[in-house]
Amino acid sequence: MKNKIELITNEINDFKIEDVKALENFRIHFLGSKGIIKDLFSDLKAVPNEEKREVGQLLNGLRTVAEEKLAKYKEQLESSSSQENSIDLSRTSDDSNVGSRHPLMLVRSEIIEIFSRIGYTVSEGPEIEDDWHNFSALNFAPEHPARDMQDTFFIEKGENEMALRTHTSSVQVRVMENSTPPIRTISPGRVYRNEAISARAHCFFHQVEGLYIDKNVSFADLKQTLLYFAKELFGEKAQIRMRPSYFPFTEPSAEVDVSCSICNSKGCNVCKYTGWLEILGCGMVDPAVLEASGIDSKVYSGFAFGMGVERITQLKYKVNDLRLYSENDVRFLKQFTAGI
Ligand code: PHE
């Protein structure tokens, strides 16, 4: 027995512990519940009584040697691994490759921000619309030629006609149906029209349309709101002018031009030497549209306006081809990194 204890003492001393795995093997082999030292303690029963005391002491000593070695290596391995994981907080960070915001989203956010400063909320609605919200409620009679103004992608024809919305005016109908004036909201979103894709037209684009309904809203309010918007977006010097136009849902209707900020209205190829750039359509909401959505047109009046985000982005960033917006060419997109 004494010999055995000596042999095992040597074995413990010679055991190489270089990693956590070896440490665990060491523990199981010598100190585990089925380990060598435990076995030796059970053998103690067979030792003659007069030797028991001495052998017992030797065994206790052996266990202490094993436990001390285990504790020592455990501490060593833990401290070295924590050194490996320690972070140098003073080091400058690596260059990270961050993406950029899409120019259309930058401009969309800017437009939303400008209108939210004068109390407009944001409303959103479905991109697949029924005939009522996209056309009928907006005063497009069933066979009205005005429906041709917006070449529609139909999903289902006939009684349950469904189409990709051609403008976000449909969202405004939903807002009018579900709330009582005063209403002051803008509806940004993607819209679809069946047009041949070129530098100047695309089959999908983005709009921000606005709606203001309250008592005594006048055309002068519309004009001031749009002038405020133009100055916020294009700078303090911006001027606007209105030209008569036609939309089924507004009466009177107008198209709005902003003074060309690229040439300071002196005339350049962007404004085609007119000094003006067309940016949006607008008008006083037709009383028939208010009534169709359950708003009393004798009590309330309102104005609406709608603009294309692509067009505004084109003017702000001098983008000369609409297709660039959806081609995902990083050489184009990278130019907007500073906008993050
Ligand atoms: N909905 C019109 C369009 O898509 C824009 C517009 C909105 C015009 C509101 C007038 C008033 O072209």
Short mmCIF file of C-alpha atoms and ligand atoms in Angstrom, two decimals:
data_model
loop_
_atom_site.label_atom_id
_atom_site.label_comp_id
_atom_site.label_asym_id
_atom_site.label_seq_id
_atom_site.Cartn_x
_atom_site.Cartn_y
_atom_site.Cartn_z
CA MET A 1 0.00 0.00 0.00
CA LYS A 2 2.76 2.43 0.97
CA ASN A 3 4.57 1.62 -2.26
CA LYS A 4 1.46 2.25 -4.23
CA ILE A 5 1.02 5.64 -2.59
CA GLU A 6 4.56 6.55 -3.47
CA LEU A 7 4.12 5.48 -7.09
CA ILE A 8 0.97 7.50 -7.41
CA THR A 9 2.63 10.52 -5.81
CA ASN A 10 5.23 10.37 -8.56
CA GLU A 11 2.55 9.91 -11.15
CA ILE A 12 0.82 13.05 -9.90
CA ASN A 13 4.01 15.06 -9.99
CA ASP A 14 4.87 13.89 -13.52
CA PHE A 15 1.40 14.49 -14.99
CA LYS A 16 1.66 17.19 -17.64
CA ILE A 17 -1.14 19.73 -17.61
CA GLU A 18 -0.96 22.02 -20.62
CA ASP A 19 -4.56 22.83 -21.30
CA VAL A 20 -8.04 22.73 -19.84
CA LYS A 21 -8.65 19.29 -21.25
CA ALA A 22 -5.59 17.82 -19.55
CA LEU A 23 -6.61 19.52 -16.34
CA GLU A 24 -9.99 17.83 -16.47
CA ASN A 25 -8.37 14.44 -17.23
CA PHE A 26 -6.10 14.91 -14.24
CA ARG A 27 -9.06 15.66 -11.97
CA ILE A 28 -11.05 12.63 -13.16
CA HIS A 29 -8.10 10.28 -13.05
CA PHE A 30 -6.92 11.12 -9.51
CA LEU A 31 -9.72 12.89 -7.71
CA GLY A 32 -12.90 11.79 -9.52
CA SER A 33 -15.61 9.78 -7.80
CA LYS A 34 -14.20 6.69 -9.53
CA GLY A 35 -10.62 7.96 -9.38
CA ILE A 36 -7.48 6.31 -8.07
CA ILE A 37 -7.43 8.07 -4.71
CA LYS A 38 -11.02 7.13 -3.96
CA ASP A 39 -10.15 3.49 -4.71
CA LEU A 40 -7.21 3.65 -2.35
CA PHE A 41 -9.45 4.94 0.41
CA SER A 42 -11.73 1.94 -0.10
CA ASP A 43 -8.70 -0.36 0.08
CA LEU A 44 -7.96 1.10 3.51
CA LYS A 45 -10.45 -1.36 5.01
CA ALA A 46 -8.13 -4.22 4.12
CA VAL A 47 -5.10 -2.67 5.82
CA PRO A 48 -4.19 -4.25 9.21
CA ASN A 49 -5.46 -2.21 12.11
CA GLU A 50 -2.05 -1.26 13.45
CA GLU A 51 -1.09 0.33 10.09
CA LYS A 52 -4.41 2.01 9.40
CA ARG A 53 -3.54 5.29 11.08
CA GLU A 54 -0.26 5.74 9.24
CA VAL A 55 -1.62 4.69 5.84
CA GLY A 56 -4.64 6.90 6.37
CA GLN A 57 -2.38 9.88 6.93
CA LEU A 58 -0.35 9.06 3.84
CA LEU A 59 -3.53 8.83 1.80
CA ASN A 60 -4.74 12.18 3.08
CA GLY A 61 -1.37 13.63 2.12
CA LEU A 62 -1.64 12.13 -1.33
CA ARG A 63 -5.07 13.66 -1.82
CA THR A 64 -3.76 17.06 -0.73
CA VAL A 65 -0.90 16.85 -3.26
CA ALA A 66 -3.39 16.10 -6.06
CA GLU A 67 -5.78 18.84 -4.97
CA GLU A 68 -3.06 21.42 -4.71
CA LYS A 69 -1.74 20.62 -8.17
CA LEU A 70 -5.25 20.82 -9.58
CA ALA A 71 -5.90 24.22 -7.95
CA LYS A 72 -2.55 25.60 -9.09
CA TYR A 73 -3.01 24.69 -12.76
CA LYS A 74 -6.63 25.74 -12.75
CA GLU A 75 -5.65 29.21 -11.67
CA GLN A 76 -2.81 29.39 -14.20
CA LEU A 77 -4.99 28.35 -17.15
CA GLU A 78 -7.80 30.70 -16.21
CA SER A 79 -5.56 33.72 -15.95
CA SER A 80 -3.86 33.01 -19.28
CA SER A 81 -7.18 32.57 -21.08
CA SER A 82 -8.55 35.78 -19.64
CA GLN A 83 -5.48 37.54 -20.98
CA GLU A 84 -6.23 36.26 -24.47
CA ASN A 85 -9.76 37.64 -24.29
CA SER A 86 -8.88 40.94 -22.79
CA ILE A 87 -9.76 43.93 -25.01
CA ASP A 88 -7.54 46.89 -25.54
CA LEU A 89 -10.02 49.70 -25.15
CA SER A 90 -7.51 52.34 -26.14
CA ARG A 91 -6.92 50.88 -29.62
CA THR A 92 -8.38 52.80 -32.55
CA SER A 93 -11.06 50.84 -34.33
CA ASP A 94 -10.58 49.10 -37.65
CA ASP A 95 -12.05 50.71 -40.73
CA SER A 96 -15.57 49.40 -40.99
CA ASN A 97 -17.45 49.14 -44.21
CA VAL A 98 -20.77 50.87 -43.58
CA GLY A 99 -23.50 51.14 -46.17
CA SER A 100 -25.21 54.33 -47.20
CA ARG A 101 -28.78 55.48 -47.26
CA HIS A 102 -30.49 55.33 -50.60
CA PRO A 103 -30.84 58.82 -52.09
CA LEU A 104 -34.60 58.39 -52.46
CA MET A 105 -34.86 57.56 -48.77
CA LEU A 106 -32.73 60.56 -47.84
CA VAL A 107 -35.03 62.88 -49.76
CA ARG A 108 -38.17 61.14 -48.55
CA SER A 109 -37.03 61.60 -44.93
CA GLU A 110 -36.23 65.23 -45.60
CA ILE A 111 -39.69 65.87 -47.07
CA ILE A 112 -41.37 64.12 -44.13
CA GLU A 113 -39.28 66.13 -41.71
CA ILE A 114 -40.19 69.45 -43.33
CA PHE A 115 -43.91 68.74 -43.17
CA SER A 116 -43.79 67.26 -39.68
CA ARG A 117 -42.44 70.60 -38.46
CA ILE A 118 -45.78 72.18 -39.39
CA GLY A 119 -47.88 69.46 -37.85
CA TYR A 120 -48.32 66.88 -40.62
CA THR A 121 -48.52 63.24 -39.61
CA VAL A 122 -47.45 60.33 -41.84
CA SER A 123 -50.05 57.87 -43.17
CA GLU A 124 -49.39 54.69 -45.07
CA GLY A 125 -51.63 52.30 -46.97
CA PRO A 126 -51.61 49.20 -49.18
CA GLU A 127 -49.79 49.09 -52.53
CA ILE A 128 -52.46 46.82 -53.98
CA GLU A 129 -55.62 48.87 -54.10
CA ASP A 130 -59.24 48.47 -55.03
CA ASP A 131 -60.89 50.63 -57.64
CA TRP A 132 -62.73 52.70 -55.04
CA HIS A 133 -59.67 54.04 -53.21
CA ASN A 134 -57.47 54.52 -56.25
CA PHE A 135 -60.09 55.95 -58.62
CA SER A 136 -63.80 56.14 -57.84
CA ALA A 137 -63.59 57.95 -54.49
CA LEU A 138 -61.26 60.42 -56.18
CA ASN A 139 -63.86 61.43 -58.70
CA PHE A 140 -62.66 59.34 -61.62
CA ALA A 141 -65.96 58.30 -63.27
CA PRO A 142 -65.99 54.67 -64.52
CA GLU A 143 -65.26 55.46 -68.16
CA HIS A 144 -63.63 58.79 -67.51
CA PRO A 145 -60.72 59.39 -69.88
CA ALA A 146 -58.73 60.70 -66.92
CA ARG A 147 -58.10 57.08 -65.95
CA ASP A 148 -55.86 56.98 -68.97
CA MET A 149 -53.68 59.64 -67.39
CA GLN A 150 -52.31 56.94 -65.18
CA ASP A 151 -51.53 53.75 -67.01
CA THR A 152 -52.57 51.16 -64.52
CA PHE A 153 -51.23 47.69 -63.77
CA PHE A 154 -54.39 45.71 -63.09
CA ILE A 155 -54.21 42.59 -60.96
CA GLU A 156 -57.86 41.68 -61.29
CA LYS A 157 -60.32 43.17 -63.74
CA GLY A 158 -64.09 43.24 -63.50
CA GLU A 159 -66.22 43.59 -60.41
CA ASN A 160 -63.52 43.11 -57.80
CA GLU A 161 -61.04 45.21 -59.66
CA MET A 162 -57.67 45.33 -57.93
CA ALA A 163 -54.62 47.20 -59.18
CA LEU A 164 -51.22 48.40 -58.09
CA ARG A 165 -51.90 51.90 -56.82
CA THR A 166 -51.04 54.59 -59.32
CA HIS A 167 -50.68 57.30 -56.67
CA THR A 168 -50.80 57.60 -52.88
CA SER A 169 -53.96 59.70 -53.06
CA SER A 170 -55.57 56.33 -52.28
CA VAL A 171 -54.09 56.52 -48.79
CA GLN A 172 -55.65 59.93 -48.32
CA VAL A 173 -59.07 58.52 -49.15
CA ARG A 174 -58.54 55.94 -46.42
CA VAL A 175 -57.54 58.67 -43.96
CA MET A 176 -60.62 60.77 -44.84
CA GLU A 177 -62.87 57.75 -44.39
CA ASN A 178 -61.44 56.93 -41.01
CA SER A 179 -60.99 60.28 -39.32
CA THR A 180 -62.74 63.57 -38.75
CA PRO A 181 -61.18 66.92 -39.68
CA PRO A 182 -58.96 68.68 -38.97
CA ILE A 183 -56.76 66.35 -41.03
CA ARG A 184 -53.15 67.20 -41.76
CA THR A 185 -51.25 64.28 -43.17
CA ILE A 186 -48.72 63.23 -45.79
CA SER A 187 -48.59 59.82 -47.42
CA PRO A 188 -45.23 58.70 -48.73
CA GLY A 189 -45.04 55.47 -50.68
CA ARG A 190 -44.27 53.51 -53.78
CA VAL A 191 -46.59 53.72 -56.78
CA TYR A 192 -46.80 51.91 -60.11
CA ARG A 193 -47.60 52.92 -63.66
CA ASN A 194 -47.43 50.94 -66.83
CA GLU A 195 -44.85 53.04 -68.61
CA ALA A 196 -41.90 52.16 -70.79
CA ILE A 197 -38.70 52.40 -68.76
CA SER A 198 -36.38 55.18 -69.87
CA ALA A 199 -34.14 57.85 -68.37
CA ARG A 200 -37.24 59.95 -67.73
CA ALA A 201 -39.91 57.39 -66.77
CA HIS A 202 -40.14 54.16 -64.80
CA CYS A 203 -42.87 51.66 -64.07
CA PHE A 204 -42.55 52.29 -60.35
CA PHE A 205 -41.59 55.38 -58.43
CA HIS A 206 -42.22 57.09 -55.11
CA GLN A 207 -44.56 59.85 -54.12
CA VAL A 208 -45.28 62.01 -51.14
CA GLU A 209 -48.80 63.35 -51.24
CA GLY A 210 -50.23 65.78 -48.72
CA LEU A 211 -53.74 66.55 -47.48
CA TYR A 212 -55.05 69.32 -45.29
CA ILE A 213 -58.74 69.54 -44.38
CA ASP A 214 -60.30 71.92 -41.91
CA LYS A 215 -62.81 74.75 -41.76
CA ASN A 216 -61.97 77.71 -44.01
CA VAL A 217 -58.92 76.26 -45.73
CA SER A 218 -58.14 78.43 -48.75
CA PHE A 219 -55.95 78.40 -51.83
CA ALA A 220 -53.75 81.01 -50.10
CA ASP A 221 -53.02 78.43 -47.36
CA LEU A 222 -51.98 75.97 -50.05
CA LYS A 223 -49.68 78.50 -51.67
CA GLN A 224 -48.01 79.47 -48.38
CA THR A 225 -47.55 75.84 -47.36
CA LEU A 226 -45.85 75.01 -50.64
CA LEU A 227 -43.70 78.13 -50.56
CA TYR A 228 -42.55 77.17 -47.04
CA PHE A 229 -41.79 73.66 -48.32
CA ALA A 230 -39.82 74.92 -51.34
CA LYS A 231 -37.71 77.24 -49.18
CA GLU A 232 -36.96 74.50 -46.65
CA LEU A 233 -35.97 72.04 -49.35
CA PHE A 234 -34.19 74.23 -51.90
CA GLY A 235 -33.03 77.18 -49.76
CA GLU A 236 -34.28 80.55 -48.59
CA LYS A 237 -34.06 82.12 -52.06
CA ALA A 238 -36.48 79.61 -53.61
CA GLN A 239 -39.58 81.00 -55.29
CA ILE A 240 -42.61 79.13 -56.57
CA ARG A 241 -45.09 79.75 -59.35
CA MET A 242 -48.37 78.03 -60.08
CA ARG A 243 -49.78 77.09 -63.46
CA PRO A 244 -53.41 76.01 -63.95
CA SER A 245 -53.79 72.28 -64.44
CA TYR A 246 -56.33 69.50 -64.18
CA PHE A 247 -56.81 66.59 -61.78
CA PRO A 248 -60.18 64.85 -61.29
CA PHE A 249 -59.95 65.17 -57.50
CA THR A 250 -59.03 68.85 -57.15
CA GLU A 251 -60.71 72.03 -58.31
CA PRO A 252 -59.06 74.36 -59.04
CA SER A 253 -55.85 72.46 -59.77
CA ALA A 254 -52.35 73.70 -60.37
CA GLU A 255 -48.88 72.56 -61.20
CA VAL A 256 -46.10 74.09 -59.17
CA ASP A 257 -42.68 75.12 -60.40
CA VAL A 258 -39.77 76.08 -58.19
CA SER A 259 -37.10 78.55 -59.27
CA CYS A 260 -34.07 76.70 -60.62
CA SER A 261 -31.50 76.52 -57.84
CA ILE A 262 -28.89 75.11 -60.19
CA CYS A 263 -28.51 78.26 -62.29
CA ASN A 264 -30.23 80.73 -59.93
CA SER A 265 -33.00 81.06 -62.54
CA LYS A 266 -30.56 82.35 -65.13
CA GLY A 267 -31.34 79.43 -67.41
CA CYS A 268 -29.48 76.12 -67.77
CA ASN A 269 -30.03 72.77 -69.46
CA VAL A 270 -31.69 71.30 -66.34
CA CYS A 271 -34.47 73.94 -66.35
CA LYS A 272 -34.35 74.01 -70.16
CA TYR A 273 -33.45 77.71 -70.03
CA THR A 274 -36.79 78.65 -68.44
CA GLY A 275 -35.44 79.29 -64.91
CA TRP A 276 -38.21 77.06 -63.49
CA LEU A 277 -38.50 73.39 -62.54
CA GLU A 278 -41.77 71.54 -62.18
CA ILE A 279 -41.99 69.80 -58.79
CA LEU A 280 -45.58 68.94 -57.93
CA GLY A 281 -49.31 68.94 -58.63
CA CYS A 282 -51.88 70.36 -56.23
CA GLY A 283 -55.31 71.88 -55.81
CA MET A 284 -58.34 72.38 -53.58
CA VAL A 285 -59.97 69.04 -52.80
CA ASP A 286 -63.07 68.68 -54.97
CA PRO A 287 -66.23 68.79 -52.75
CA ALA A 288 -67.37 65.54 -54.41
CA VAL A 289 -64.23 63.83 -53.06
CA LEU A 290 -64.91 65.07 -49.53
CA GLU A 291 -68.52 63.85 -49.73
CA ALA A 292 -67.47 60.43 -51.10
CA SER A 293 -65.40 59.92 -47.95
CA GLY A 294 -68.13 61.13 -45.61
CA ILE A 295 -66.86 64.67 -44.96
CA ASP A 296 -69.40 67.50 -45.09
CA SER A 297 -68.19 69.77 -47.89
CA LYS A 298 -70.38 72.64 -46.67
CA VAL A 299 -68.45 72.74 -43.40
CA TYR A 300 -64.99 71.70 -44.50
CA SER A 301 -62.62 72.50 -47.31
CA GLY A 302 -59.09 71.38 -47.97
CA PHE A 303 -56.14 71.19 -50.25
CA ALA A 304 -54.02 68.34 -51.55
CA PHE A 305 -50.68 68.11 -53.26
CA GLY A 306 -48.52 65.34 -54.63
CA MET A 307 -44.90 65.10 -55.67
CA GLY A 308 -42.54 62.49 -57.08
CA VAL A 309 -39.56 61.71 -54.83
CA GLU A 310 -37.44 60.65 -57.82
CA ARG A 311 -38.00 64.01 -59.46
CA ILE A 312 -37.06 66.00 -56.36
CA THR A 313 -34.00 63.81 -55.78
CA GLN A 314 -33.01 64.37 -59.38
CA LEU A 315 -33.10 68.12 -58.83
CA LYS A 316 -31.34 68.05 -55.48
CA TYR A 317 -28.55 65.68 -56.49
CA LYS A 318 -28.48 66.29 -60.25
CA VAL A 319 -29.28 62.69 -61.13
CA ASN A 320 -29.91 62.55 -64.85
CA ASP A 321 -31.30 59.05 -65.29
CA LEU A 322 -34.18 57.58 -63.28
CA ARG A 323 -32.94 54.05 -63.84
CA LEU A 324 -29.91 54.66 -61.60
CA TYR A 325 -32.18 54.58 -58.54
CA SER A 326 -33.05 50.93 -58.93
CA GLU A 327 -29.95 49.43 -60.52
CA ASN A 328 -28.06 49.01 -57.24
CA ASP A 329 -24.78 50.14 -58.74
CA VAL A 330 -22.55 50.80 -55.74
CA ARG A 331 -20.60 53.46 -57.62
CA PHE A 332 -23.81 55.48 -57.67
CA LEU A 333 -24.97 54.58 -54.16
CA LYS A 334 -21.58 55.24 -52.55
CA GLN A 335 -21.86 58.91 -53.40
CA PHE A 336 -24.52 59.30 -50.73
CA THR A 337 -22.50 57.88 -47.83
CA ALA A 338 -22.10 61.29 -46.25
CA GLY A 339 -25.82 61.43 -45.70
CA ILE A 340 -25.78 58.78 -42.98
N1 PHE B 1 -52.22 62.19 -57.39
C1 PHE B 1 -51.60 63.06 -58.36
C2 PHE B 1 -50.65 62.25 -59.21
O1 PHE B 1 -50.34 61.15 -58.90
C3 PHE B 1 -50.84 64.18 -57.73
C4 PHE B 1 -51.73 65.15 -57.03
C5 PHE B 1 -52.06 64.95 -55.72
C6 PHE B 1 -52.26 66.22 -57.72
C7 PHE B 1 -52.87 65.83 -55.06
C8 PHE B 1 -53.08 67.11 -57.05
C9 PHE B 1 -53.39 66.91 -55.75
O2 PHE B 1 -50.20 62.69 -60.21
#
